[in-house]
mmCIF file of C-alpha atoms in Angstrom:
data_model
loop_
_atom_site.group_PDB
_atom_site.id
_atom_site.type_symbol
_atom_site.label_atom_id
_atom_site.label_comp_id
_atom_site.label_asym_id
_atom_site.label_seq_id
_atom_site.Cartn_x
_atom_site.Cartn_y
_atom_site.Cartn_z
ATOM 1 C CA UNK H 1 -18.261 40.041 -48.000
ATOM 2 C CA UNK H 2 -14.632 40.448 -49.624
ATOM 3 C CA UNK H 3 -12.390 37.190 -49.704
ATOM 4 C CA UNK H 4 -10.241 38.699 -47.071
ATOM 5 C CA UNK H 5 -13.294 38.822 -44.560
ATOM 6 C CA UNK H 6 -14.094 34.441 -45.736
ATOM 7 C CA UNK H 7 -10.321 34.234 -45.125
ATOM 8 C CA UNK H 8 -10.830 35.827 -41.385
ATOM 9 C CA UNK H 9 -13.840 33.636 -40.679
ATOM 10 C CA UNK H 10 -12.262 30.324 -42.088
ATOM 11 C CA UNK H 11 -9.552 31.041 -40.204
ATOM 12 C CA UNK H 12 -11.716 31.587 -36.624
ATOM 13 C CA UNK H 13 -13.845 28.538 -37.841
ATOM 14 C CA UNK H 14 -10.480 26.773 -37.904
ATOM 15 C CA UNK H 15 -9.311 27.839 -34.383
ATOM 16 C CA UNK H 16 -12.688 27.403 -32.546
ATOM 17 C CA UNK H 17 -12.940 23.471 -34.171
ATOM 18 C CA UNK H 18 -9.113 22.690 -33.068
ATOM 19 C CA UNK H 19 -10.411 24.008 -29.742
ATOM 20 C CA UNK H 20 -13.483 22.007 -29.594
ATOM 21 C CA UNK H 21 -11.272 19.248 -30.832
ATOM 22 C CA UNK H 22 -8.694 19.773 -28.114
ATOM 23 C CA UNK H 23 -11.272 19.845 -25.485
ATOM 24 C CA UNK H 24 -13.009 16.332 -26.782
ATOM 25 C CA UNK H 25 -9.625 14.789 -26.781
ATOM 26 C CA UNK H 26 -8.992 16.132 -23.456
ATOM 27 C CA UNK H 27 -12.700 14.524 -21.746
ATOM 28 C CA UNK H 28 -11.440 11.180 -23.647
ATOM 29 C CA UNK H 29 -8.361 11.157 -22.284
ATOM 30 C CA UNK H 30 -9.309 11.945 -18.423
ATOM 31 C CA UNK H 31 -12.277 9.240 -19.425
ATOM 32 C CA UNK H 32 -9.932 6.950 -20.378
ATOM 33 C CA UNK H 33 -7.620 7.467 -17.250
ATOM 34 C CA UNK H 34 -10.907 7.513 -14.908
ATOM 35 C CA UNK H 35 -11.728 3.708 -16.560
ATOM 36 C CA UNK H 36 -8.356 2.463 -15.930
ATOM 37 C CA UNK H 37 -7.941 3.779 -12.045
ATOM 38 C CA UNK H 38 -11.798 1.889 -11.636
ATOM 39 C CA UNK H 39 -9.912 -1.016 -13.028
ATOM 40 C CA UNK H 40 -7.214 -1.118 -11.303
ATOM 41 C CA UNK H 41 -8.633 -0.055 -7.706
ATOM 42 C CA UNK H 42 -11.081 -2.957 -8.159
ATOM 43 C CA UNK H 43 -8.152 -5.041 -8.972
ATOM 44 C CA UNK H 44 -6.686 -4.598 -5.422
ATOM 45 C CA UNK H 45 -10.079 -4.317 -3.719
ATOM 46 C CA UNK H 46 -10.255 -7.850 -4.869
ATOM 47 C CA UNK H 47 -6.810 -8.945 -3.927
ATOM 48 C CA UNK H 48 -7.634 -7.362 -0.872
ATOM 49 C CA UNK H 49 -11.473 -8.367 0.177
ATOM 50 C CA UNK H 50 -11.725 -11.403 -1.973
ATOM 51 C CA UNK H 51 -8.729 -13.588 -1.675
ATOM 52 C CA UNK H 52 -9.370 -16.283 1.346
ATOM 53 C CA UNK H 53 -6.000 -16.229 2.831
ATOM 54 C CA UNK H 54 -5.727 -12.158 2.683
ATOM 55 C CA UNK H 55 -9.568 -12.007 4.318
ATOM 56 C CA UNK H 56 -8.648 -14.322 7.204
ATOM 57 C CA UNK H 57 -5.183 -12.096 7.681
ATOM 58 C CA UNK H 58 -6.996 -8.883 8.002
ATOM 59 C CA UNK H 59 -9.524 -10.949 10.701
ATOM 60 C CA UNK H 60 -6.058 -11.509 12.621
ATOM 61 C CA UNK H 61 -4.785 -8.085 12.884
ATOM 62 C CA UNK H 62 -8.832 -6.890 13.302
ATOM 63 C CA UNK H 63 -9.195 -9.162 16.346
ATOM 64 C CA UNK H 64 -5.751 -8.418 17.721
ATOM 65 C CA UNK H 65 -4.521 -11.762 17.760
ATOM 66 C CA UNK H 66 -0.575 -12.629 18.162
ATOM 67 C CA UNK H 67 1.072 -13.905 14.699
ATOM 68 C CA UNK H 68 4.506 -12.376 14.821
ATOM 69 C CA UNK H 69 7.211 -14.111 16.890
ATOM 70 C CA UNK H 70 10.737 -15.232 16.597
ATOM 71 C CA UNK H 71 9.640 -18.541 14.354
ATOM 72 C CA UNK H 72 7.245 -16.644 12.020
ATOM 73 C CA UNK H 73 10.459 -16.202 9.113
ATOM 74 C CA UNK H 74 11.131 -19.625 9.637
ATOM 75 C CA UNK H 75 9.227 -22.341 7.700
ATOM 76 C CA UNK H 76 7.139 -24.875 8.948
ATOM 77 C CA UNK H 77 6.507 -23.203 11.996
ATOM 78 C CA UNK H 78 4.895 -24.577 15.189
ATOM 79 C CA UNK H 79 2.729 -22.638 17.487
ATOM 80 C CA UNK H 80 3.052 -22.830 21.598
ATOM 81 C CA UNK H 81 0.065 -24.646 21.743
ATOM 82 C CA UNK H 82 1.487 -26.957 18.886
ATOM 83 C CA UNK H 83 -1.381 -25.887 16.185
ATOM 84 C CA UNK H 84 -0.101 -24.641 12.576
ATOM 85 C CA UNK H 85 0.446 -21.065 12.527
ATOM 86 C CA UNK H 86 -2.285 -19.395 10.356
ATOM 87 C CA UNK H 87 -0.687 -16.589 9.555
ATOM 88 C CA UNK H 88 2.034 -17.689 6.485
ATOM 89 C CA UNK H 89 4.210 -15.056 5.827
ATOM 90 C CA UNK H 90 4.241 -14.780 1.332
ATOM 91 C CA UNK H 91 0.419 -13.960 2.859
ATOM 92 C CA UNK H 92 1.485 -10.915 4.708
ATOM 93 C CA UNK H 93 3.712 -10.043 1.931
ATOM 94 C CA UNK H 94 1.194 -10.069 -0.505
ATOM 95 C CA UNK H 95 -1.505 -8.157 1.487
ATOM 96 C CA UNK H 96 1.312 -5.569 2.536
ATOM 97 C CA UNK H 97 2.226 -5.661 -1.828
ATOM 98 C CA UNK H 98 -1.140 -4.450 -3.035
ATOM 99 C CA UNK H 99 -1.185 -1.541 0.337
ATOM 100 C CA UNK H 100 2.145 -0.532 -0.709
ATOM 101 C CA UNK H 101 1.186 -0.460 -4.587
ATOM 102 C CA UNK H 102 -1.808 1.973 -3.528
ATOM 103 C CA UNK H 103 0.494 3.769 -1.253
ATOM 104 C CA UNK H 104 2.709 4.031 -4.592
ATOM 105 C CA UNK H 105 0.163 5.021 -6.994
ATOM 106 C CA UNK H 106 -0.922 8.108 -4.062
ATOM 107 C CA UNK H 107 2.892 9.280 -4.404
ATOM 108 C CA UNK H 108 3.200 8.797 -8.322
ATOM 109 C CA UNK H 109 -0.292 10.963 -8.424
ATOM 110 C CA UNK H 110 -1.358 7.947 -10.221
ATOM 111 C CA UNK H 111 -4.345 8.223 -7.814
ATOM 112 C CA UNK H 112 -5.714 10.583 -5.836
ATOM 113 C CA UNK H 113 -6.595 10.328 -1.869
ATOM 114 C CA UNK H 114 -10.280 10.115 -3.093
ATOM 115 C CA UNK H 115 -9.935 7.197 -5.396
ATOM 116 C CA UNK H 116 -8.254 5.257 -2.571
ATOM 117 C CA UNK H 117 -10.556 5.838 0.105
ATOM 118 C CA UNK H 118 -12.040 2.308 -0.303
ATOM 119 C CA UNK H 119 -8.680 1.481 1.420
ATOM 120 C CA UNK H 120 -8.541 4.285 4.364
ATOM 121 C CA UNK H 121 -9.947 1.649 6.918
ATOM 122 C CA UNK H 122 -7.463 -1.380 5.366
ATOM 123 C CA UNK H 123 -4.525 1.679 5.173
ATOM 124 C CA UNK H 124 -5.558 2.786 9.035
ATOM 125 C CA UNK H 125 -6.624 -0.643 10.584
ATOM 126 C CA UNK H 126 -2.885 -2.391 9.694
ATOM 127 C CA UNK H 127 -0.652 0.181 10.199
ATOM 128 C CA UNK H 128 -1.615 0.919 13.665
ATOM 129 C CA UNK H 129 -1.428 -3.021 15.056
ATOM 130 C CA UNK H 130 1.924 -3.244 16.793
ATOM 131 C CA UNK H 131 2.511 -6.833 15.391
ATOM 132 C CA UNK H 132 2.450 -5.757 11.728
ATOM 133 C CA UNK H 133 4.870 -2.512 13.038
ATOM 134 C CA UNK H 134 7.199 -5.167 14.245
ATOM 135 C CA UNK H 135 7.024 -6.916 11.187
ATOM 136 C CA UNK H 136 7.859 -3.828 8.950
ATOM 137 C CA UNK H 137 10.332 -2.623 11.178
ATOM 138 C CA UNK H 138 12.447 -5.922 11.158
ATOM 139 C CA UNK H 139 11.821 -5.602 6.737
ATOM 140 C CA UNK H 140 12.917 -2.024 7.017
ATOM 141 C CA UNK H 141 15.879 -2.294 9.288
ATOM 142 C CA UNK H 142 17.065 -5.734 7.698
ATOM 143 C CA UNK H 143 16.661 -3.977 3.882
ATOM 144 C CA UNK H 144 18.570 -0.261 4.965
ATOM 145 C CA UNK H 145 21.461 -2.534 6.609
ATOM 146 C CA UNK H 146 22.122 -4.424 3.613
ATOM 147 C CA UNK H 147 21.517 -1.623 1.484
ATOM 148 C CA UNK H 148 18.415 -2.707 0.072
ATOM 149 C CA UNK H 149 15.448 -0.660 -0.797
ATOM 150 C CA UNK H 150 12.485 -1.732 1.513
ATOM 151 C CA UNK H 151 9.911 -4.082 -0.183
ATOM 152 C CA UNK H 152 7.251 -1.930 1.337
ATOM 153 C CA UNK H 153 8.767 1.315 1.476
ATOM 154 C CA UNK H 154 5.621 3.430 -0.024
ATOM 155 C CA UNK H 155 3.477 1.673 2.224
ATOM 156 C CA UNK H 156 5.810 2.756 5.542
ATOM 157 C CA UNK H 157 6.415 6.469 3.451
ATOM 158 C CA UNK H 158 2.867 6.684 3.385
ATOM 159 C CA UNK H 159 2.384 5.818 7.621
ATOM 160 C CA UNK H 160 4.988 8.399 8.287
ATOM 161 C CA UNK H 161 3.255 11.250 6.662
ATOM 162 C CA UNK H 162 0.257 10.243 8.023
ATOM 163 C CA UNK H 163 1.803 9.579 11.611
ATOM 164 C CA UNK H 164 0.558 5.926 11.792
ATOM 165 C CA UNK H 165 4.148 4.630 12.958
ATOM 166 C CA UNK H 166 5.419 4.586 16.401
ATOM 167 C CA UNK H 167 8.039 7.573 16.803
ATOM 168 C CA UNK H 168 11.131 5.055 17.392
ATOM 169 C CA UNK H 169 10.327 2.903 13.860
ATOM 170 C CA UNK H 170 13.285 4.758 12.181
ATOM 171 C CA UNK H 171 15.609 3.849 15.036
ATOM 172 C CA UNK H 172 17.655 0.699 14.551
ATOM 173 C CA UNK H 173 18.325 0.695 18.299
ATOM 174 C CA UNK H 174 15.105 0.608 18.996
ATOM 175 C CA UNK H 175 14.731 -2.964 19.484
ATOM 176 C CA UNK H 176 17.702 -2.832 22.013
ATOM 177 C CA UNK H 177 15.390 -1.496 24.667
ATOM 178 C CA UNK H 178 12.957 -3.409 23.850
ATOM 179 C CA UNK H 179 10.640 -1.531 22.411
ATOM 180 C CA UNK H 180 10.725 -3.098 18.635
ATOM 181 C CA UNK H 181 11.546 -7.219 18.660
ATOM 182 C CA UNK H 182 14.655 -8.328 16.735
ATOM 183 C CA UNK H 183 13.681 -11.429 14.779
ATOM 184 C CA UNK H 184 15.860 -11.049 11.508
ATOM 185 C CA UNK H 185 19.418 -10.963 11.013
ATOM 186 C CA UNK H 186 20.498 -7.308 10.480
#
C-alpha cells in the first residue's frame, strides 16, 4: 500500500468519523430538545390540572355554569344571590396564560400538535363555552381599540384556525346586536 493510498483512507476514516460525529451530536441535540418540551409540557399540565383555583375554573366552564357578567372586571364583586363570586378574574387570566403559551409554542414550532395533545380536551372544552368567548372578545376588542396587542392573542389565533370561535368574534359591532356582551370600556 503506497502512502498516497494511507493518505486516501485517512482521509475517508476522517470523513466517515465527522459523520458519525455529526449524527451523535444531532440524536443529543433532538434528546436534549425532547427533555426540555417533557419539562415544560408538564410544567403547564401542572399549572393547569394541579393548581386548586385553575381545577375548580375548568369545573365552571365543564358544568356550564354563569361567571361572566357586567361586575366580573370589577373587584369585590357580589353575586345575585349575594354569595362571593368564585370565579376571580387574575384566575381566568392565568388559566387562559398557560393555553395561550401552548397555543404560542404550536405557532413558534416550539411544539408540535402531538406534544400538546394532553391539552386538546382543555384547548376544545374552553374555547367553545360562550362565557369564556365573551370574555375574550371584550380582551380582544378592548386591546385592538387601544392599540394593544391581545394578552391572549395565540390562544384566540389558535381557535380561529381551528374554527372554535363564533363567526362574529372579529366584529366589534357585534355586541351591538346583541350577540357578544359589552362589559369593558372600548
Amino acid at each position: 500500500m503506497s502512502l498516497e493510498d494511507c493518505a486516501n483512507v485517512a482521509q475517508i476514516c476522517g470523513v466517515v468519523i465527522a459523520f458519525v460525529g455529526a449524527l451523535i451530536t444531532w440524536n443529543v441535540w433532538r434528546n436534549d430538545k425532547r427533555e426540555k418540551n417533557i419539562a415544560a409540557v408538564y410544567e403547564m399540565f401542572k399549572n393547569i390540572r394541579l393548581v386548586d383555583k385553575v381545577k375548580e375554573f375548568m369545573y365552571v366552564l365543564d358544568y356550564g355554569e354563569h361567571w361572566y357578567d357586567e361586575n366580573f372586571h370589577k373587584r369585590n364583586k357580589k353575586l345575585d344571590e349575594g354569595r362571593v363570586c368564585i370565579v376571580e378574574e387574575h384566575t381566568v387570566d392565568s388559566y387562559l396564560s398557560v393555553l395561550n403559551f401552548s397555543a404560542y409554542m404550536l405557532h413558534a414550532k416550539a411544539f408540535d400538535e402531538e406534544q400538546l395533545e394532553l391539552f386538546d380536551y382543555e384547548f376544545r372544552r374552553t374555547l367553545v363555552n360562550s362565557e369564556l368567548q365573551n370574555y375574550l372578545y371584550n380582551i380582544w376588542h378592548f386591546s385592538t381599540q387601544h392599540q394593544m396587542i391581545c394578552p391572549f392573542a395565540d390562544l384566540v389565533n389558535y381557535a380561529r384556525e381551528k374554527g372554535l370561535l363564533r363567526t362574529d368574534f372579529f366584529d366589534p359591532n357585534a355586541c351591538k346586536n346583541e350577540k357578544f356582551p359589552k362589559y369593558l370600556n372600548w
